[in-house]
mmCIF file of C-alpha atoms in Angstrom:
data_model
loop_
_atom_site.group_PDB
_atom_site.id
_atom_site.type_symbol
_atom_site.label_atom_id
_atom_site.label_comp_id
_atom_site.label_asym_id
_atom_site.label_seq_id
_atom_site.Cartn_x
_atom_site.Cartn_y
_atom_site.Cartn_z
ATOM 1 C CA MET P 1 9.931 12.145 49.303
ATOM 2 C CA ARG P 2 9.889 12.482 45.696
ATOM 3 C CA ALA P 3 8.717 8.222 45.448
ATOM 4 C CA LEU P 4 6.317 8.538 47.659
ATOM 5 C CA ARG P 5 4.616 11.486 46.064
ATOM 6 C CA ARG P 6 4.652 9.204 42.549
ATOM 7 C CA PRO P 7 3.323 5.542 43.550
ATOM 8 C CA TRP P 8 5.313 4.883 40.175
ATOM 9 C CA LEU P 9 8.600 5.667 41.562
ATOM 10 C CA ALA P 10 8.285 3.762 44.679
ATOM 11 C CA TYR P 11 7.945 0.558 43.080
ATOM 12 C CA LEU P 12 10.267 1.049 40.596
ATOM 13 C CA VAL P 13 12.645 1.600 43.415
ATOM 14 C CA LEU P 14 11.299 -0.547 45.296
ATOM 15 C CA GLY P 15 11.633 -3.383 43.014
ATOM 16 C CA LEU P 16 14.868 -2.374 42.161
ATOM 17 C CA ALA P 17 16.097 -2.552 45.623
ATOM 18 C CA ALA P 18 14.300 -6.591 45.975
ATOM 19 C CA VAL P 19 16.072 -7.502 42.304
ATOM 20 C CA GLY P 20 19.663 -6.415 44.097
ATOM 21 C CA VAL P 21 18.811 -8.545 47.130
ATOM 22 C CA TYR P 22 16.923 -11.523 44.985
ATOM 23 C CA PHE P 23 21.007 -11.862 43.488
ATOM 24 C CA LEU P 24 22.773 -11.812 47.182
ATOM 25 C CA VAL P 25 20.622 -14.028 48.821
ATOM 26 C CA PRO P 26 22.231 -17.041 48.497
ATOM 27 C CA TRP P 27 21.368 -18.936 45.248
ATOM 28 C CA ASP P 28 19.038 -22.102 44.796
ATOM 29 C CA THR P 29 17.726 -21.993 48.433
ATOM 30 C CA ILE P 30 14.348 -21.156 49.611
ATOM 31 C CA GLY P 31 14.948 -17.611 50.508
ATOM 32 C CA GLN P 32 15.256 -16.879 46.460
ATOM 33 C CA ALA P 33 12.182 -19.073 45.888
ATOM 34 C CA VAL P 34 10.087 -16.854 47.876
ATOM 35 C CA LEU P 35 11.540 -13.587 47.377
ATOM 36 C CA TYR P 36 11.121 -14.116 43.692
ATOM 37 C CA ASP P 37 7.564 -15.237 44.119
ATOM 38 C CA ALA P 38 6.936 -11.857 45.703
ATOM 39 C CA ILE P 39 8.832 -10.080 43.312
ATOM 40 C CA GLY P 40 6.101 -11.648 40.679
ATOM 41 C CA ALA P 41 3.042 -11.343 42.883
ATOM 42 C CA SER P 42 4.163 -7.343 43.586
ATOM 43 C CA SER P 43 3.635 -6.570 39.763
ATOM 44 C CA ALA P 44 0.053 -8.261 39.341
ATOM 45 C CA VAL P 45 -0.739 -5.964 42.883
ATOM 46 C CA ALA P 46 0.509 -3.285 41.168
ATOM 47 C CA VAL P 47 -1.873 -3.395 38.053
ATOM 48 C CA VAL P 48 -4.206 -3.349 40.097
ATOM 49 C CA VAL P 49 -3.242 -0.705 42.602
ATOM 50 C CA GLY P 50 -3.383 2.245 39.472
ATOM 51 C CA VAL P 51 -5.867 1.313 37.805
ATOM 52 C CA ARG P 52 -7.690 2.732 40.509
ATOM 53 C CA LEU P 53 -5.849 5.080 41.133
ATOM 54 C CA ASN P 54 -5.265 6.255 37.666
ATOM 55 C CA ARG P 55 -8.829 5.304 36.454
ATOM 56 C CA PRO P 56 -8.567 4.712 33.340
ATOM 57 C CA ALA P 57 -11.233 4.831 30.515
ATOM 58 C CA GLN P 58 -10.804 1.040 29.983
ATOM 59 C CA ARG P 59 -10.605 -1.266 32.991
ATOM 60 C CA LEU P 60 -10.326 -4.563 31.378
ATOM 61 C CA PRO P 61 -7.650 -5.172 29.565
ATOM 62 C CA TRP P 62 -5.438 -3.710 32.921
ATOM 63 C CA LEU P 63 -7.176 -6.553 34.607
ATOM 64 C CA MET P 64 -6.661 -9.047 32.285
ATOM 65 C CA PHE P 65 -3.102 -8.086 32.530
ATOM 66 C CA ALA P 66 -2.843 -7.804 36.787
ATOM 67 C CA GLY P 67 -4.730 -11.663 35.582
ATOM 68 C CA GLY P 68 -2.262 -12.383 34.014
ATOM 69 C CA LEU P 69 0.636 -11.874 35.452
ATOM 70 C CA LEU P 70 -1.098 -13.244 38.899
ATOM 71 C CA ALA P 71 -1.976 -16.137 36.496
ATOM 72 C CA PHE P 72 2.426 -16.736 35.823
ATOM 73 C CA SER P 73 3.230 -15.932 39.686
ATOM 74 C CA VAL P 74 1.143 -19.111 40.993
ATOM 75 C CA GLY P 75 2.613 -21.112 38.238
ATOM 76 C CA ASP P 76 5.919 -19.795 39.933
ATOM 77 C CA SER P 77 5.334 -20.890 43.376
ATOM 78 C CA ILE P 78 3.446 -24.420 42.441
ATOM 79 C CA PHE P 79 6.319 -24.729 40.564
ATOM 80 C CA ASN P 80 9.065 -23.630 43.309
ATOM 81 C CA LEU P 81 6.834 -25.847 45.824
ATOM 82 C CA TYR P 82 7.499 -29.078 44.323
ATOM 83 C CA GLY P 83 10.959 -28.538 44.307
ATOM 84 C CA TYR P 84 12.151 -26.810 47.605
ATOM 85 C CA VAL P 85 8.906 -28.510 50.034
ATOM 86 C CA TRP P 86 7.956 -31.260 48.197
ATOM 87 C CA ASN P 87 10.895 -32.075 46.790
ATOM 88 C CA ARG P 88 10.203 -33.987 43.605
ATOM 89 C CA THR P 89 10.055 -33.038 39.955
ATOM 90 C CA PRO P 90 6.863 -31.611 39.102
ATOM 91 C CA PRO P 91 5.022 -33.625 36.478
ATOM 92 C CA ILE P 92 4.056 -33.032 33.011
ATOM 93 C CA PRO P 93 1.237 -31.691 32.767
ATOM 94 C CA SER P 94 1.332 -30.277 36.314
ATOM 95 C CA ALA P 95 -0.386 -27.702 38.032
ATOM 96 C CA ALA P 96 2.053 -24.834 37.596
ATOM 97 C CA ASP P 97 1.491 -25.753 33.622
ATOM 98 C CA VAL P 98 -1.970 -24.467 33.792
ATOM 99 C CA PHE P 99 -1.398 -21.569 35.425
ATOM 100 C CA TYR P 100 1.324 -20.986 33.092
ATOM 101 C CA LEU P 101 -0.586 -21.239 30.074
ATOM 102 C CA ALA P 102 -3.387 -19.904 31.439
ATOM 103 C CA GLY P 103 -1.409 -16.205 31.648
ATOM 104 C CA TYR P 104 -0.727 -16.085 27.945
ATOM 105 C CA PRO P 105 -4.436 -15.664 26.575
ATOM 106 C CA ALA P 106 -5.313 -13.300 29.427
ATOM 107 C CA ILE P 107 -2.074 -10.723 28.683
ATOM 108 C CA ALA P 108 -3.371 -11.756 24.754
ATOM 109 C CA ALA P 109 -7.182 -10.440 26.221
ATOM 110 C CA GLY P 110 -5.672 -7.492 26.995
ATOM 111 C CA LEU P 111 -3.629 -6.399 24.062
ATOM 112 C CA ALA P 112 -6.677 -7.237 22.361
ATOM 113 C CA LEU P 113 -9.275 -5.086 24.238
ATOM 114 C CA LEU P 114 -7.108 -2.260 23.466
ATOM 115 C CA ILE P 115 -6.483 -2.960 20.062
ATOM 116 C CA PHE P 116 -9.630 -3.058 19.036
ATOM 117 C CA ARG P 117 -10.021 0.959 20.738
ATOM 118 C CA PHE P 118 -7.616 1.744 17.382
ATOM 119 C CA GLY P 119 -9.268 2.514 14.102
ATOM 120 C CA ALA P 120 -9.823 0.515 11.636
ATOM 121 C CA VAL P 121 -6.888 2.316 9.470
ATOM 122 C CA GLU P 122 -5.212 2.197 12.415
ATOM 123 C CA ARG P 123 -5.402 -2.174 13.404
ATOM 124 C CA ARG P 124 -5.325 -2.019 9.685
ATOM 125 C CA ALA P 125 -1.909 -1.103 9.278
ATOM 126 C CA GLY P 126 -0.573 -2.436 12.652
ATOM 127 C CA LEU P 127 -1.815 -6.021 11.143
ATOM 128 C CA ILE P 128 -0.293 -5.988 7.684
ATOM 129 C CA ASP P 129 3.108 -5.028 9.707
ATOM 130 C CA ALA P 130 2.518 -7.536 12.138
ATOM 131 C CA ALA P 131 1.078 -10.555 10.200
ATOM 132 C CA LEU P 132 5.003 -9.826 8.572
ATOM 133 C CA PHE P 133 6.566 -10.346 12.293
ATOM 134 C CA THR P 134 4.356 -13.070 13.413
ATOM 135 C CA VAL P 135 4.816 -15.130 10.264
ATOM 136 C CA ALA P 136 8.573 -15.414 10.572
ATOM 137 C CA PHE P 137 8.896 -16.102 14.384
ATOM 138 C CA ALA P 138 6.522 -18.817 14.179
ATOM 139 C CA LEU P 139 8.252 -20.583 11.375
ATOM 140 C CA ALA P 140 11.300 -19.785 14.071
ATOM 141 C CA GLN P 141 9.291 -21.126 16.575
ATOM 142 C CA TRP P 142 8.006 -24.264 14.896
ATOM 143 C CA VAL P 143 12.035 -25.323 13.332
ATOM 144 C CA PHE P 144 13.849 -24.856 16.558
ATOM 145 C CA LEU P 145 11.447 -25.873 18.667
ATOM 146 C CA MET P 146 8.265 -26.909 18.138
ATOM 147 C CA LYS P 147 8.880 -29.785 15.793
ATOM 148 C CA ASP P 148 11.789 -31.455 17.976
ATOM 149 C CA LEU P 149 9.113 -31.094 21.027
ATOM 150 C CA VAL P 150 6.050 -33.080 18.835
ATOM 151 C CA HIS P 151 8.285 -35.378 17.802
ATOM 152 C CA ALA P 152 9.957 -36.547 20.889
ATOM 153 C CA GLU P 153 8.990 -39.822 22.722
ATOM 154 C CA GLY P 154 6.246 -39.611 25.649
ATOM 155 C CA SER P 155 2.499 -39.031 25.724
ATOM 156 C CA VAL P 156 0.571 -37.168 24.373
ATOM 157 C CA ALA P 157 -0.296 -34.576 27.229
ATOM 158 C CA SER P 158 2.638 -33.888 27.888
ATOM 159 C CA LYS P 159 3.994 -33.621 23.715
ATOM 160 C CA ALA P 160 0.890 -30.849 23.903
ATOM 161 C CA VAL P 161 2.156 -28.982 26.887
ATOM 162 C CA ALA P 162 5.441 -29.156 25.451
ATOM 163 C CA ALA P 163 4.754 -26.823 22.203
ATOM 164 C CA ALA P 164 2.128 -25.101 24.062
ATOM 165 C CA TYR P 165 4.828 -23.131 25.645
ATOM 166 C CA PRO P 166 5.872 -21.666 22.366
ATOM 167 C CA GLY P 167 2.860 -21.675 20.065
ATOM 168 C CA MET P 168 1.377 -19.257 23.211
ATOM 169 C CA ASP P 169 4.506 -17.028 22.365
ATOM 170 C CA VAL P 170 3.976 -16.381 19.509
ATOM 171 C CA VAL P 171 0.213 -15.901 20.249
ATOM 172 C CA LEU P 172 1.338 -12.991 22.228
ATOM 173 C CA LEU P 173 4.340 -12.065 20.722
ATOM 174 C CA SER P 174 1.934 -11.821 17.804
ATOM 175 C CA GLY P 175 -0.344 -8.859 19.986
ATOM 176 C CA LEU P 176 2.760 -7.311 21.206
ATOM 177 C CA ALA P 177 3.391 -7.138 17.585
ATOM 178 C CA VAL P 178 -0.129 -5.282 16.309
ATOM 179 C CA PHE P 179 0.037 -2.976 19.573
ATOM 180 C CA TRP P 180 3.462 -1.740 18.843
ATOM 181 C CA LEU P 181 3.269 -1.279 15.310
ATOM 182 C CA CYS P 182 -0.159 1.083 15.063
ATOM 183 C CA PRO P 183 0.662 4.178 14.713
ATOM 184 C CA ALA P 184 -2.100 4.781 17.524
ATOM 185 C CA TRP P 185 0.020 2.474 20.245
ATOM 186 C CA ARG P 186 0.501 5.522 22.367
ATOM 187 C CA SER P 187 -2.994 6.339 23.290
ATOM 188 C CA ILE P 188 -7.070 6.464 22.716
ATOM 189 C CA ALA P 189 -7.100 9.469 24.388
ATOM 190 C CA CYS P 190 -3.765 10.877 21.992
ATOM 191 C CA VAL P 191 -4.378 9.935 19.488
ATOM 192 C CA ARG P 192 -7.959 12.154 19.668
ATOM 193 C CA GLY P 193 -6.461 15.280 21.340
ATOM 194 C CA LEU P 194 -3.511 14.907 17.758
ATOM 195 C CA ARG P 195 -7.225 14.446 15.798
ATOM 196 C CA ASP P 196 -8.432 17.667 17.173
ATOM 197 C CA VAL P 197 -5.512 19.770 16.846
ATOM 198 C CA ALA P 198 -5.333 18.852 13.385
ATOM 199 C CA ARG P 199 -8.765 19.989 13.035
ATOM 200 C CA HIS P 200 -8.863 23.082 14.307
ATOM 201 C CA VAL P 201 -5.417 23.497 12.998
ATOM 202 C CA ARG P 202 -7.058 23.746 9.904
ATOM 203 C CA GLU P 203 -10.334 25.904 11.037
ATOM 204 C CA ARG P 204 -8.061 28.815 12.153
ATOM 205 C CA TRP P 205 -5.661 28.338 9.230
ATOM 206 C CA VAL P 206 -8.762 29.499 7.290
ATOM 207 C CA ALA P 207 -10.352 31.698 9.236
ATOM 208 C CA GLY P 208 -6.661 33.944 9.576
ATOM 209 C CA HIS P 209 -7.032 33.730 5.382
ATOM 210 C CA ARG P 210 -10.677 35.062 5.485
ATOM 211 C CA LEU P 211 -10.336 37.688 7.868
ATOM 212 C CA ALA P 212 -7.318 39.240 6.732
ATOM 213 C CA PRO P 213 -8.946 41.085 4.453
ATOM 214 C CA PHE P 214 -10.655 43.100 7.135
ATOM 215 C CA LEU P 215 -7.897 43.842 9.459
ATOM 216 C CA ARG P 216 -5.969 45.016 6.926
ATOM 217 C CA PRO P 217 -7.265 48.287 7.340
ATOM 218 C CA LEU P 218 -6.483 48.632 10.944
ATOM 219 C CA GLY P 219 -2.570 47.945 10.365
ATOM 220 C CA SER P 220 -2.685 51.345 7.920
ATOM 221 C CA GLY P 221 -1.127 54.628 9.503
ATOM 222 C CA GLY P 222 2.391 54.152 9.510
ATOM 223 C CA ALA P 223 2.665 50.495 10.436
ATOM 224 C CA ALA P 224 3.896 47.653 8.419
ATOM 225 C CA PRO P 225 0.793 46.172 6.546
ATOM 226 C CA VAL P 226 -0.292 43.076 8.153
ATOM 227 C CA ASP P 227 0.547 39.633 6.325
ATOM 228 C CA ASP P 228 -2.712 37.137 5.869
ATOM 229 C CA GLY P 229 0.521 34.509 6.537
ATOM 230 C CA ALA P 230 1.325 36.039 9.790
ATOM 231 C CA LEU P 231 -2.335 36.149 10.610
ATOM 232 C CA ALA P 232 -2.969 32.064 10.066
ATOM 233 C CA ARG P 233 0.063 32.037 11.693
ATOM 234 C CA HIS P 234 -0.888 33.732 14.657
ATOM 235 C CA ALA P 235 -4.047 31.723 14.316
ATOM 236 C CA VAL P 236 -2.860 28.230 14.088
ATOM 237 C CA ASP P 237 -0.179 29.611 17.747
ATOM 238 C CA ALA P 238 -3.963 29.842 19.304
ATOM 239 C CA SER P 239 -5.382 27.314 17.981
ATOM 240 C CA ALA P 240 -3.309 24.431 20.420
ATOM 241 C CA ALA P 241 -4.126 26.161 23.680
ATOM 242 C CA ASP P 242 -7.437 26.548 22.256
ATOM 243 C CA VAL P 243 -7.387 22.619 22.403
ATOM 244 C CA VAL P 244 -5.806 21.825 25.817
ATOM 245 C CA ALA P 245 -8.384 24.168 27.430
ATOM 246 C CA ALA P 246 -11.189 22.513 25.507
ATOM 247 C CA ARG P 247 -10.449 19.142 26.175
ATOM 248 C CA ALA P 248 -9.189 19.714 30.169
ATOM 249 C CA ALA P 249 -13.029 21.367 30.709
ATOM 250 C CA ARG P 250 -13.912 18.092 28.793
ATOM 251 C CA SER P 251 -12.249 15.350 30.802
ATOM 252 C CA GLY P 252 -12.472 17.649 34.218
ATOM 253 C CA VAL P 253 -8.972 17.755 34.391
ATOM 254 C CA ALA P 254 -8.490 21.587 34.185
ATOM 255 C CA ASP P 255 -5.487 23.482 35.404
ATOM 256 C CA GLY P 256 -3.722 19.837 36.894
ATOM 257 C CA ALA P 257 -6.972 19.140 39.265
ATOM 258 C CA GLY P 258 -6.624 15.077 38.087
ATOM 259 C CA GLY P 259 -10.039 14.156 39.281
ATOM 260 C CA PRO P 260 -12.604 12.053 37.093
ATOM 261 C CA ALA P 261 -14.767 13.681 34.424
ATOM 262 C CA ASP P 262 -17.475 16.637 34.760
ATOM 263 C CA PRO P 263 -21.024 15.017 36.119
ATOM 264 C CA ALA P 264 -22.584 18.587 34.360
ATOM 265 C CA PRO P 265 -21.979 18.516 30.678
ATOM 266 C CA ASP P 266 -24.000 21.054 30.033
ATOM 267 C CA ARG P 267 -22.218 23.657 32.030
ATOM 268 C CA GLY P 268 -18.578 21.482 30.737
ATOM 269 C CA ARG P 269 -19.603 23.087 27.321
ATOM 270 C CA ARG P 270 -20.658 26.490 28.056
ATOM 271 C CA ARG P 271 -17.173 26.515 29.684
ATOM 272 C CA VAL P 272 -15.740 25.314 27.106
ATOM 273 C CA GLY P 273 -17.294 27.642 24.080
ATOM 274 C CA ARG P 274 -16.100 30.309 26.087
ATOM 275 C CA ASP P 275 -12.722 29.440 26.273
ATOM 276 C CA ARG P 276 -12.946 29.146 22.429
ATOM 277 C CA GLY P 277 -14.609 32.520 22.673
ATOM 278 C CA LEU P 278 -11.861 34.296 24.386
ATOM 279 C CA ARG P 279 -9.728 32.512 21.897
ATOM 280 C CA VAL P 280 -11.013 33.857 18.859
ATOM 281 C CA GLY P 281 -11.062 37.553 20.028
ATOM 282 C CA ALA P 282 -7.677 37.791 21.116
ATOM 283 C CA VAL P 283 -6.207 35.373 17.591
ATOM 284 C CA ALA P 284 -7.273 39.297 15.675
ATOM 285 C CA PRO P 285 -5.020 41.912 18.315
ATOM 286 C CA ARG P 286 -2.253 39.993 17.887
ATOM 287 C CA ALA P 287 -1.945 39.310 14.321
ATOM 288 C CA LEU P 288 -1.743 43.222 13.998
ATOM 289 C CA PRO P 289 1.509 44.937 13.628
ATOM 290 C CA HIS P 290 2.361 46.789 17.383
ATOM 291 C CA ARG P 291 2.655 51.144 16.613
ATOM 292 C CA ARG P 292 6.121 52.451 18.263
ATOM 293 C CA PRO P 293 4.671 55.014 20.544
#
């Protein structure tokens, strides 16, 4: 039941089951080939379904990923048709090579679109680190694979296609390296949220120290004096909930609604202002020492 409520978990369970069935089917048969192609096609369908369910702010990169996965699946299907239906070796190049090689740029383009959403500083840091890794991988590909393929016997088309595969591996791996090595690789929303947290923490810390001289007299009368640092720390504690409430109201997903963004931005801003006002009013009492009855 839990898997049915979470589509990604249901797909994970079914996918693992399908992989297990794949190894139970008689080896090198048309049934195993059909199951292999079905698993590959299901990955593209799963990405499209995930886009429709989650509605990300930027859908094109995910659709590019789905297109690349679908191209790989079509290439596998054509390759298996040559072996199990037409009973002949596929030529080089063949229609399968067209789809195989088309899948690489589609996935690389999706990664590039995600990388462009990063800030200039994050992109620069990721590019520098990824360039070192990509150059080393490209040299290894050339020395151990591409050089022999380029200088081998055969037509120019066959050698170009054979060398294109390791070349596309370099392109795809470079995009993955840039995306992974960028400091903001987790998500754009996460990065923006962390920036908001840092800004609000800084503002609350300064406000706490500025309010301390005015609130210190309120803590007299037998109670321990109010510490400026304690007041600032209480202000920082309140800032995290403030950021969460503000960003939830801004995106229209407060209280776990999970729906699309609020179509009335003015009402959202008023709600954010109300929440922040409540937070400002709650900072001072929590910073004061408790009196014993």
